[in-house]
Short mmCIF file of C-alpha atoms in Angstrom, two decimals:
data_model
loop_
_atom_site.label_atom_id
_atom_site.label_comp_id
_atom_site.label_asym_id
_atom_site.label_seq_id
_atom_site.Cartn_x
_atom_site.Cartn_y
_atom_site.Cartn_z
CA MET A 474 -120.95 28.02 6.61
CA THR A 475 -124.10 29.26 8.29
CA VAL A 476 -126.35 27.20 5.75
CA LEU A 477 -124.12 24.17 6.37
CA ARG A 478 -124.86 24.37 10.23
CA SER A 479 -128.22 23.09 9.77
CA TYR A 480 -127.11 19.86 8.24
CA GLU A 481 -124.45 19.31 10.96
CA PRO A 482 -126.38 15.98 12.26
CA VAL A 483 -126.53 14.72 8.75
CA VAL A 484 -122.78 15.40 8.07
CA VAL A 485 -121.69 13.87 11.42
CA LYS A 486 -123.68 10.79 10.94
CA TRP A 487 -122.22 10.24 7.36
CA LEU A 488 -118.55 10.93 8.81
CA GLU A 489 -119.10 8.44 11.69
CA THR A 490 -120.50 5.99 9.33
CA TYR A 491 -117.91 6.43 6.72
CA PRO A 492 -114.58 7.96 8.54
CA CYS A 493 -112.66 8.10 5.30
CA MET A 494 -115.21 10.14 3.61
CA THR A 495 -113.59 13.39 2.10
CA ALA A 496 -114.87 16.75 2.04
CA ALA A 497 -115.31 16.77 -1.68
CA GLN A 498 -117.50 13.53 -1.08
CA VAL A 499 -119.74 15.34 1.54
CA ARG A 500 -120.13 18.30 -0.89
CA TYR A 501 -121.41 15.91 -3.71
CA TRP A 502 -123.67 14.11 -1.12
CA LEU A 503 -125.21 17.42 0.14
CA GLU A 504 -125.75 18.69 -3.40
CA GLU A 505 -127.32 15.26 -4.45
CA ASN A 506 -129.51 14.53 -1.47
CA HIS A 507 -130.38 17.99 -0.17
CA HIS A 508 -129.59 20.36 -3.07
CA ILE A 509 -127.18 22.32 -1.13
CA ASP A 510 -124.65 24.19 -3.36
CA ALA A 511 -121.43 25.28 -1.31
CA ASN A 512 -117.85 25.87 -2.57
CA ASP A 513 -115.19 23.51 -1.80
CA ARG A 514 -113.21 25.54 0.71
CA THR A 515 -116.40 26.19 2.73
CA VAL A 516 -117.40 22.45 2.86
CA ARG A 517 -113.59 21.53 3.49
CA LEU A 518 -113.45 24.05 6.46
CA PHE A 519 -116.92 22.66 7.78
CA VAL A 520 -115.91 19.02 7.64
CA SER A 521 -112.52 19.74 9.24
CA ASP A 522 -114.24 21.57 11.94
CA LEU A 523 -116.75 18.60 12.63
CA ARG A 524 -113.94 16.28 12.80
CA GLU A 525 -111.96 18.22 15.38
CA ARG A 526 -115.17 18.86 17.48
CA TYR A 527 -116.55 15.27 17.38
CA GLY A 528 -113.10 13.30 17.47
CA ILE A 529 -113.87 11.67 13.97
CA THR A 530 -110.51 10.69 12.28
CA ARG A 531 -110.24 9.47 8.83
CA ASP A 532 -108.34 6.32 9.65
CA SER A 533 -110.67 4.00 8.71
CA GLU A 534 -108.90 1.36 6.90
CA PRO A 535 -107.18 -1.30 9.20
CA ARG A 536 -103.46 -0.47 9.34
CA ARG A 537 -100.90 -3.21 8.95
CA GLU A 538 -98.77 -3.66 12.09
CA TYR A 539 -95.16 -4.07 11.59
CA GLU A 540 -92.66 -5.79 13.81
CA ALA A 541 -88.97 -4.72 14.06
CA VAL A 542 -86.62 -7.41 12.67
CA GLU A 543 -83.19 -8.52 14.00
CA GLU A 544 -80.31 -7.18 11.89
CA LEU A 545 -79.01 -9.70 9.68
CA PRO A 546 -75.26 -10.94 9.75
CA MET A 547 -72.73 -9.32 7.51
CA GLY A 548 -72.61 -10.74 4.07
CA HIS A 549 -75.69 -12.55 4.46
CA GLN A 550 -78.32 -10.80 2.23
CA LEU A 551 -78.67 -8.85 -0.89
CA GLN A 552 -82.17 -7.17 -1.61
CA LEU A 553 -83.13 -5.89 -5.36
CA ASP A 554 -85.86 -3.99 -6.76
CA PHE A 555 -86.61 -2.30 -10.03
CA GLY A 556 -87.93 1.30 -10.49
CA GLU A 557 -88.84 3.88 -13.40
CA LYS A 558 -89.34 7.42 -13.67
CA SER A 559 -89.78 10.06 -16.41
CA VAL A 560 -87.28 12.87 -16.52
CA ARG A 561 -86.73 15.87 -18.71
CA ASP A 562 -84.42 15.76 -21.76
CA ALA A 563 -81.79 18.44 -21.49
CA TYR A 564 -81.88 19.33 -25.03
CA SER A 565 -85.77 19.32 -25.92
CA SER A 566 -88.94 19.83 -23.70
CA ARG A 567 -89.73 16.14 -23.89
CA TYR A 568 -89.48 13.58 -21.12
CA ILE A 569 -87.46 10.28 -21.24
CA LYS A 570 -88.68 7.13 -19.22
CA LEU A 571 -85.84 5.56 -17.49
CA TYR A 572 -85.68 2.16 -15.97
CA PHE A 573 -83.51 1.15 -13.15
CA VAL A 574 -82.59 -1.84 -10.78
CA VAL A 575 -81.19 -1.17 -7.18
CA PHE A 576 -79.28 -3.64 -4.92
CA THR A 577 -79.09 -3.06 -1.16
CA LEU A 578 -76.95 -5.08 1.14
CA SER A 579 -79.14 -5.48 4.20
CA TYR A 580 -76.34 -5.24 6.81
CA SER A 581 -74.41 -2.12 5.55
CA ARG A 582 -77.03 -0.52 3.43
CA GLU A 583 -74.29 -0.28 0.79
CA MET A 584 -76.29 0.33 -2.80
CA TRP A 585 -75.27 0.02 -6.25
CA GLY A 586 -77.49 0.07 -9.29
CA ILE A 587 -77.85 0.97 -13.11
CA PHE A 588 -80.15 2.60 -15.39
CA GLN A 589 -81.42 1.81 -19.00
CA ASP A 590 -83.80 3.23 -21.51
CA ARG A 591 -85.91 0.29 -21.86
CA PRO A 592 -87.77 -2.07 -19.44
CA PHE A 593 -85.50 -4.63 -17.96
CA SER A 594 -85.41 -8.20 -19.27
CA SER A 595 -84.25 -11.47 -17.46
CA GLU A 596 -81.12 -11.18 -19.28
CA ASP A 597 -80.48 -7.65 -18.41
CA LEU A 598 -81.13 -8.49 -14.77
CA VAL A 599 -78.59 -11.29 -14.74
CA ARG A 600 -75.89 -8.95 -16.31
CA SER A 601 -76.56 -6.35 -13.71
CA LEU A 602 -76.23 -8.99 -10.78
CA TYR A 603 -72.77 -10.04 -12.23
CA TRP A 604 -71.93 -6.25 -12.51
CA CYS A 605 -73.17 -5.76 -8.90
CA PHE A 606 -71.13 -8.65 -7.52
CA ASP A 607 -68.08 -7.29 -9.34
CA HIS A 608 -68.61 -3.69 -7.71
CA PHE A 609 -68.85 -5.42 -4.19
CA SER A 610 -66.00 -7.46 -4.97
CA GLY A 611 -67.97 -10.65 -3.62
CA MET A 612 -71.52 -11.76 -3.32
CA PRO A 613 -74.02 -12.55 -0.49
CA ARG A 614 -75.52 -15.90 0.36
CA GLN A 615 -79.13 -14.90 0.03
CA LEU A 616 -81.02 -13.02 -2.58
CA VAL A 617 -84.62 -11.25 -1.92
CA TYR A 618 -86.53 -10.11 -4.69
CA ASP A 619 -90.17 -9.52 -5.86
CA GLN A 620 -92.16 -11.98 -7.97
CA ASP A 621 -91.44 -9.63 -11.10
CA SER A 622 -92.31 -11.43 -14.39
CA ILE A 623 -88.71 -11.30 -15.65
CA ILE A 624 -87.61 -13.32 -12.61
CA VAL A 625 -90.59 -15.66 -11.61
CA VAL A 626 -92.88 -17.44 -13.99
CA SER A 627 -95.09 -18.85 -11.25
CA GLU A 628 -95.01 -18.97 -7.57
CA ASN A 629 -96.38 -22.58 -7.89
CA GLY A 630 -97.39 -23.06 -4.27
CA GLY A 631 -93.96 -22.21 -3.12
CA ASP A 632 -92.14 -24.35 -5.68
CA ILE A 633 -91.14 -21.27 -7.47
CA ILE A 634 -90.58 -21.36 -11.24
CA HIS A 635 -88.08 -18.95 -12.47
CA THR A 636 -87.43 -17.63 -16.03
CA LYS A 637 -84.65 -19.57 -18.04
CA ALA A 638 -82.13 -17.01 -17.87
CA PHE A 639 -82.56 -16.35 -14.15
CA ALA A 640 -82.54 -20.11 -13.26
CA ALA A 641 -79.38 -20.57 -15.17
CA PHE A 642 -77.93 -17.98 -13.08
CA LEU A 643 -79.12 -19.26 -9.78
CA ALA A 644 -77.73 -22.86 -10.93
CA GLU A 645 -74.42 -21.49 -11.42
CA SER A 646 -74.04 -18.92 -8.27
CA LYS A 647 -75.75 -21.47 -5.84
CA LEU A 648 -77.35 -18.35 -4.24
CA GLU A 649 -79.96 -18.97 -1.50
CA ILE A 650 -83.15 -17.16 -2.76
CA ARG A 651 -86.28 -15.68 -1.20
CA ALA A 652 -89.13 -14.36 -3.27
CA CYS A 653 -91.53 -12.07 -1.64
CA ARG A 654 -95.04 -13.33 -1.63
CA LYS A 655 -97.22 -11.45 -3.91
CA SER A 656 -99.27 -9.97 -1.16
CA ASP A 657 -96.09 -8.92 0.89
CA PRO A 658 -93.68 -6.99 -1.17
CA GLU A 659 -92.82 -5.14 1.85
CA THR A 660 -90.50 -8.02 3.13
CA LYS A 661 -87.63 -6.31 0.97
CA GLY A 662 -88.50 -2.84 2.78
CA LEU A 663 -84.71 -1.92 2.68
CA VAL A 664 -84.67 -1.75 -1.01
CA GLU A 665 -88.10 -0.46 -1.40
CA SER A 666 -86.50 2.60 0.66
CA SER A 667 -83.56 2.67 -1.80
CA VAL A 668 -85.90 3.01 -4.81
CA LYS A 669 -87.69 5.99 -3.11
CA PHE A 670 -84.41 7.55 -2.30
CA VAL A 671 -83.09 7.17 -5.95
CA LYS A 672 -86.27 8.72 -7.29
CA GLY A 673 -86.70 11.54 -4.70
CA ASN A 674 -83.07 12.33 -4.39
CA PHE A 675 -80.98 11.51 -7.67
CA MET A 676 -83.69 11.58 -10.28
CA GLU A 677 -85.78 14.55 -9.13
CA ASN A 678 -85.04 17.77 -11.07
CA ARG A 679 -82.00 16.22 -12.79
CA LEU A 680 -82.00 16.71 -16.69
CA TYR A 681 -81.10 13.94 -18.91
CA MET A 682 -78.05 14.14 -21.28
CA GLY A 683 -77.77 10.54 -22.28
CA LEU A 684 -77.47 7.23 -20.75
CA ASP A 685 -73.77 7.18 -20.24
CA VAL A 686 -73.65 10.53 -18.65
CA TRP A 687 -76.55 9.68 -16.35
CA ASN A 688 -75.16 6.35 -15.33
CA ARG A 689 -71.57 7.98 -14.51
CA SER A 690 -73.58 10.62 -12.49
CA PHE A 691 -75.59 7.88 -10.76
CA GLU A 692 -72.29 6.23 -9.83
CA GLY A 693 -70.84 9.50 -8.36
CA TRP A 694 -74.26 9.94 -6.41
CA LEU A 695 -73.98 6.46 -5.01
CA PHE A 696 -70.48 7.12 -3.63
CA GLN A 697 -71.68 10.48 -1.96
CA ALA A 698 -74.85 8.71 -0.55
CA ALA A 699 -72.63 5.84 1.15
CA LYS A 700 -70.98 8.61 3.13
CA ARG A 701 -74.05 9.90 4.67
CA LYS A 702 -75.06 8.68 8.10
CA HIS A 703 -77.94 6.23 7.71
CA GLY A 704 -81.17 7.11 9.59
CA THR A 705 -81.48 3.65 11.01
CA THR A 706 -77.96 2.36 11.77
CA LYS A 707 -76.71 5.93 12.49
CA ARG A 708 -73.54 4.94 10.73
CA ARG A 709 -72.17 5.58 7.21
CA PRO A 710 -72.75 2.65 4.81
CA VAL A 711 -69.34 3.17 3.36
CA ASP A 712 -67.77 2.51 6.94
CA MET A 713 -70.09 -0.54 7.62
CA PHE A 714 -69.52 -2.01 4.06
CA ALA A 715 -65.73 -1.84 4.84
CA GLU A 716 -66.40 -4.34 7.57
CA GLU A 717 -68.85 -6.25 5.54
CA GLN A 718 -66.80 -6.89 2.62
CA GLU A 719 -64.64 -9.41 3.86
CA HIS A 720 -67.69 -11.49 4.85
CA LEU A 721 -68.94 -11.69 1.11
CA LEU A 722 -68.45 -14.82 -0.61
CA PRO A 723 -65.62 -14.79 -3.28
CA ILE A 724 -66.69 -14.60 -6.87
CA TYR A 725 -63.62 -16.10 -8.40
CA GLY A 726 -64.24 -19.02 -10.57
CA ILE A 727 -67.69 -17.90 -11.34
CA THR A 728 -68.14 -16.59 -15.02
CA PRO A 729 -71.24 -15.44 -16.40
CA VAL A 730 -72.99 -18.27 -18.08
CA ALA A 731 -74.18 -17.96 -21.73
CA ILE A 732 -77.52 -16.48 -21.38
CA ALA A 733 -80.15 -18.14 -23.63
CA GLU A 734 -82.45 -15.46 -24.27
CA GLU A 735 -85.71 -17.50 -23.83
CA MET A 736 -88.49 -15.31 -22.72
CA ASP A 737 -92.31 -15.30 -22.50
CA ARG A 738 -94.40 -12.88 -24.57
CA ILE A 739 -98.18 -12.33 -24.80
CA VAL A 740 -99.17 -12.45 -28.59
CA ARG A 741 -100.56 -9.02 -29.57
CA LYS A 742 -103.88 -8.68 -31.49
CA ASP A 743 -102.13 -8.19 -34.73
CA ASN A 744 -100.37 -11.52 -34.37
CA THR A 745 -97.01 -10.18 -33.46
CA VAL A 746 -94.64 -10.25 -30.34
CA TRP A 747 -92.33 -7.72 -29.24
CA TYR A 748 -88.56 -8.33 -28.90
CA LYS A 749 -86.08 -5.49 -28.29
CA SER A 750 -88.33 -2.64 -29.64
CA ASN A 751 -89.30 -4.54 -32.76
CA ARG A 752 -92.44 -6.53 -33.87
CA TYR A 753 -91.98 -10.18 -35.21
CA SER A 754 -94.80 -11.90 -36.87
CA VAL A 755 -96.37 -15.14 -35.91
CA PRO A 756 -98.80 -17.02 -38.16
CA TYR A 757 -102.19 -15.22 -38.81
CA GLY A 758 -104.66 -16.56 -36.42
CA THR A 759 -102.15 -17.45 -33.58
CA TYR A 760 -103.52 -14.61 -31.37
CA ALA A 761 -105.92 -15.48 -28.57
CA ARG A 762 -106.82 -13.90 -25.23
CA ASP A 763 -103.83 -14.12 -23.02
CA LYS A 764 -102.02 -16.42 -25.54
CA THR A 765 -98.29 -16.79 -24.24
CA VAL A 766 -95.45 -17.85 -26.88
CA PHE A 767 -91.62 -18.23 -25.92
CA LEU A 768 -88.77 -16.54 -27.49
CA ASP A 769 -85.40 -18.30 -27.92
CA VAL A 770 -82.39 -16.58 -29.11
CA ASP A 771 -79.79 -18.67 -31.20
CA GLY A 772 -77.17 -16.48 -32.75
CA ASP A 773 -78.74 -13.88 -35.02
CA LYS A 774 -82.03 -16.02 -35.22
CA LEU A 775 -85.15 -15.52 -33.17
CA HIS A 776 -87.39 -18.85 -32.54
CA ILE A 777 -90.87 -18.26 -31.43
CA MET A 778 -92.45 -21.25 -29.72
CA ASP A 779 -95.81 -22.28 -28.15
CA ARG A 780 -96.05 -23.88 -24.88
CA VAL A 781 -95.55 -27.38 -25.86
CA GLY A 782 -92.27 -26.41 -27.67
CA GLU A 783 -93.58 -26.43 -31.34
CA ARG A 784 -91.85 -23.87 -33.25
CA LEU A 785 -94.25 -21.04 -34.81
CA ALA A 786 -91.67 -19.04 -36.47
CA THR A 787 -87.99 -18.26 -37.07
CA HIS A 788 -86.91 -14.73 -37.78
CA ASP A 789 -83.58 -12.95 -38.51
CA ILE A 790 -82.83 -10.57 -35.68
CA CYS A 791 -83.36 -6.82 -36.59
CA THR A 792 -80.84 -4.61 -35.10
CA GLU A 793 -82.92 -1.56 -35.69
CA LYS A 794 -85.71 -0.26 -33.67
CA GLY A 795 -89.54 0.17 -34.23
CA ARG A 796 -89.43 -2.12 -37.09
CA LEU A 797 -92.14 -4.92 -38.19
CA ILE A 798 -90.54 -8.21 -39.22
CA LYS A 799 -93.06 -10.07 -40.96
CA LEU A 800 -92.74 -13.37 -42.94
CA GLU A 801 -94.70 -13.56 -46.21
CA ALA A 802 -96.17 -16.94 -44.93
CA HIS A 803 -97.82 -15.15 -42.00
CA ARG A 804 -99.91 -12.79 -44.28
CA ARG A 805 -103.62 -13.49 -44.19
CA ASP A 806 -104.30 -15.26 -47.48
CA ARG A 807 -107.56 -13.56 -48.94
CA SER A 808 -106.97 -14.94 -52.47
CA GLU A 809 -108.45 -18.35 -52.10
CA LYS A 810 -111.45 -16.85 -50.42
CA LEU A 811 -112.16 -14.30 -52.94
CA LYS A 812 -111.39 -16.62 -55.78
CA ALA A 813 -114.29 -18.81 -54.53
CA LEU A 814 -116.50 -15.91 -53.99
CA ARG A 815 -115.91 -14.76 -57.56
CA GLU A 816 -116.74 -18.29 -58.74
CA LYS A 817 -119.79 -18.54 -56.60
CA THR A 818 -121.07 -15.12 -58.34
CA VAL A 819 -120.25 -16.20 -61.83
CA ALA A 820 -122.04 -19.50 -61.35
CA LEU A 821 -125.10 -17.74 -60.26
CA LEU A 822 -125.13 -15.04 -62.82
CA GLY A 823 -123.61 -16.80 -65.76
CA GLU A 824 -120.68 -16.07 -68.24
CA GLU A 825 -122.48 -12.94 -69.34
CA PHE A 826 -121.77 -11.14 -65.99
CA LYS A 827 -118.15 -12.40 -65.96
CA ILE A 828 -116.86 -9.25 -68.06
CA TYR A 829 -118.96 -6.75 -66.08
CA LEU A 830 -117.45 -8.41 -62.81
CA GLU A 831 -113.80 -8.41 -63.94
CA VAL A 832 -114.05 -4.61 -64.73
CA LEU A 833 -115.68 -4.03 -61.32
CA CYS A 834 -112.95 -5.94 -59.54
CA GLU A 835 -110.35 -4.12 -61.44
CA ARG A 836 -111.73 -0.58 -60.64
CA LYS A 837 -112.34 -1.40 -57.00
CA PRO A 838 -109.29 -4.01 -56.07
CA ARG A 839 -109.46 -3.14 -52.18
CA TYR A 840 -113.36 -3.77 -51.79
CA VAL A 841 -113.66 -7.01 -54.13
CA LYS A 842 -115.28 -8.82 -51.06
CA ASP A 843 -117.59 -6.15 -50.18
CA GLN A 844 -118.67 -5.66 -53.94
CA LEU A 845 -119.59 -9.37 -54.43
CA THR A 846 -121.13 -9.57 -51.23
CA ILE A 847 -123.60 -6.54 -52.49
CA VAL A 848 -124.21 -8.27 -55.85
CA LEU A 849 -125.21 -11.75 -53.93
CA ALA A 850 -127.56 -9.95 -51.82
CA ALA A 851 -129.10 -8.12 -54.66
CA CYS A 852 -129.63 -11.49 -56.36
CA GLU A 853 -131.41 -12.86 -53.11
CA ALA A 854 -133.63 -9.57 -52.85
CA HIS A 855 -134.59 -9.05 -56.51
CA GLY A 856 -133.85 -12.28 -58.41
CA ARG A 857 -131.19 -13.27 -61.15
CA GLU A 858 -133.06 -12.08 -64.10
CA THR A 859 -133.37 -8.63 -62.64
CA VAL A 860 -129.89 -8.17 -61.51
CA LEU A 861 -128.78 -9.26 -64.99
CA VAL A 862 -130.98 -6.69 -66.67
CA ALA A 863 -129.62 -4.08 -64.13
CA MET A 864 -126.07 -5.21 -65.19
CA ARG A 865 -126.92 -4.34 -68.83
CA TYR A 866 -128.13 -0.95 -67.99
CA CYS A 867 -125.00 -0.21 -65.75
CA GLN A 868 -122.66 -1.50 -68.33
CA GLU A 869 -124.30 0.60 -70.88
CA LEU A 870 -123.70 3.73 -68.65
CA GLU A 871 -120.38 2.46 -67.40
CA LEU A 872 -121.52 2.26 -63.82
CA TYR A 873 -119.14 -0.33 -62.56
CA SER A 874 -120.30 -0.31 -58.99
CA ALA A 875 -122.02 -3.06 -57.02
CA ASN A 876 -124.01 -0.23 -55.23
CA ASP A 877 -125.25 1.17 -58.61
CA LEU A 878 -126.07 -2.35 -59.78
CA ARG A 879 -128.11 -2.97 -56.62
CA ASP A 880 -129.91 0.47 -56.86
CA ALA A 881 -130.66 -0.19 -60.50
CA ALA A 882 -132.07 -3.87 -59.67
CA GLU A 883 -134.31 -2.25 -57.08
CA MET A 884 -135.56 0.33 -59.59
CA ILE A 885 -136.29 -2.42 -62.29
CA GLY A 886 -137.88 -4.50 -59.64
CA SER A 887 -140.17 -1.85 -58.44
CA GLN A 888 -141.25 -1.02 -62.29
CA ASN A 889 -142.09 -4.74 -62.70
CA PRO A 890 -145.51 -5.62 -61.66
CA SER A 891 -144.61 -9.44 -61.42
CA PRO A 892 -140.94 -9.42 -60.18
CA ALA A 893 -138.89 -12.75 -60.45
CA GLN A 894 -138.92 -14.71 -57.20
CA PRO A 895 -135.78 -14.11 -55.29
CA THR A 896 -132.92 -16.29 -56.24
CA LYS A 897 -131.52 -18.89 -53.69
CA LEU A 898 -127.90 -18.89 -53.58
CA PRO A 899 -126.55 -22.22 -55.06
CA VAL A 900 -124.40 -24.69 -53.17
CA GLU A 901 -120.85 -24.79 -54.51
CA ASP A 902 -121.19 -27.32 -57.13
CA GLU A 903 -124.52 -26.09 -58.69
CA ARG A 904 -124.43 -24.16 -61.92
CA TYR A 905 -126.94 -22.12 -63.68
CA HIS A 906 -127.22 -22.32 -67.43
CA ILE A 907 -130.64 -20.28 -68.05
CA PRO A 908 -130.91 -18.61 -71.38
CA VAL A 909 -131.36 -14.77 -71.08
CA GLN A 910 -133.79 -12.81 -73.37
CA LYS A 911 -131.99 -10.09 -75.31
CA ARG A 912 -133.78 -6.83 -75.59
CA ASP A 913 -133.13 -3.47 -77.28
CA LEU A 914 -131.12 -0.89 -75.23
CA SER A 915 -134.10 1.51 -75.69
CA VAL A 916 -136.25 -0.81 -73.58
CA TYR A 917 -133.86 -0.42 -70.44
CA ALA A 918 -133.80 3.52 -71.30
CA GLY A 919 -137.39 3.57 -70.98
CA VAL A 920 -137.35 1.62 -67.65
CA ALA A 921 -134.79 4.22 -66.31
CA SER A 922 -137.09 7.32 -67.41
CA GLY A 923 -140.15 5.54 -65.92
CA SER A 924 -142.00 5.70 -69.22
CA ALA A 925 -141.80 1.79 -69.93
CA VAL A 926 -142.14 -1.38 -67.93
CA ILE A 927 -140.37 -4.74 -68.71
CA GLN A 928 -142.74 -7.42 -69.44
#
């Protein structure tokens, strides 16, 4: 601490200029600028003392000012929000991530919600809303929610575009809606508090013993929570809900619509899209940065369409999880390109090379393209005649590898004082029919040993 006192004016200036500066950052700056090596605790006490003596607070960022709003009338508004948290499995040491949606009535603070072991979709939310209305035995006049991707496609300057499933729900329920602006999620502060309450009170330290058990426990917890006096209203939500319930709109005559499962998805780099824990293929080459497609479920069929409505693929829906469902037509067609590359190589080197090439491709089926590319590069570097000589040498020693062929061509070319001119690769419709001189194998053996040169 004594050493740090000599740097008090410097640190005070830092803190006054950057009030949010942490003790850890002060320590790094002292070390970087003044080569002072002090431990964290010493610097932390030093900075704390300076803040107290000079009245420097850390509150540098402008705080948002809030205004108390009038309480809404009974039965008017329902707020919804999502949450997620990992909990420990009761039967193992692993953690399970659970997802939930919570609904809170603005007047009574009565809550309802449900958990599931996968992220919510538009269809999951709509079903949950109907179950919520059934639990409350009525529905509100207004629904408040975030601009979550399963609800809102685009803010569109105020003319909000909803997902198809949620739009169908709104058309049937006739609910008034209020979507929070992206920069102002705290408009639905009541349900934000509900999410924190669920995470901190219900989920914290609770062991997971299956989704059914978890949701039954949550239902019991909600019942007990409703009997606790609320911190703001100073009344029990269960008592206030008893008053509010008769002001809710009736749900009789409203039946859940058939939800068309049309959803937007981002195309993954492997040209697949996710649907209910499985990957479904789209044609090879569909992927592009931020490429979006739309899913439409019709019975047991999954249709994948682009933005203009053109159908890209239709799959049978898989009831299992973690599977790749891929159509044969969506596989990358390498055969035509490889065929053209083989024809190009044979056209350059002639029919004599064809037998060697067939064996080479047979022995290295996964690397045909790479092998042919090496052969063509050797032709450009050393000339067609030299590569053919190297081919006969490799064939004699049963060296069926383009790398061996290239190395042999390089060796033969270095032994030849007048190497052939590099071969220019032909255009696709050119053909070479150049007679090749036949030599005794002893000549090639001599070249390999360095005791002879090909004339």
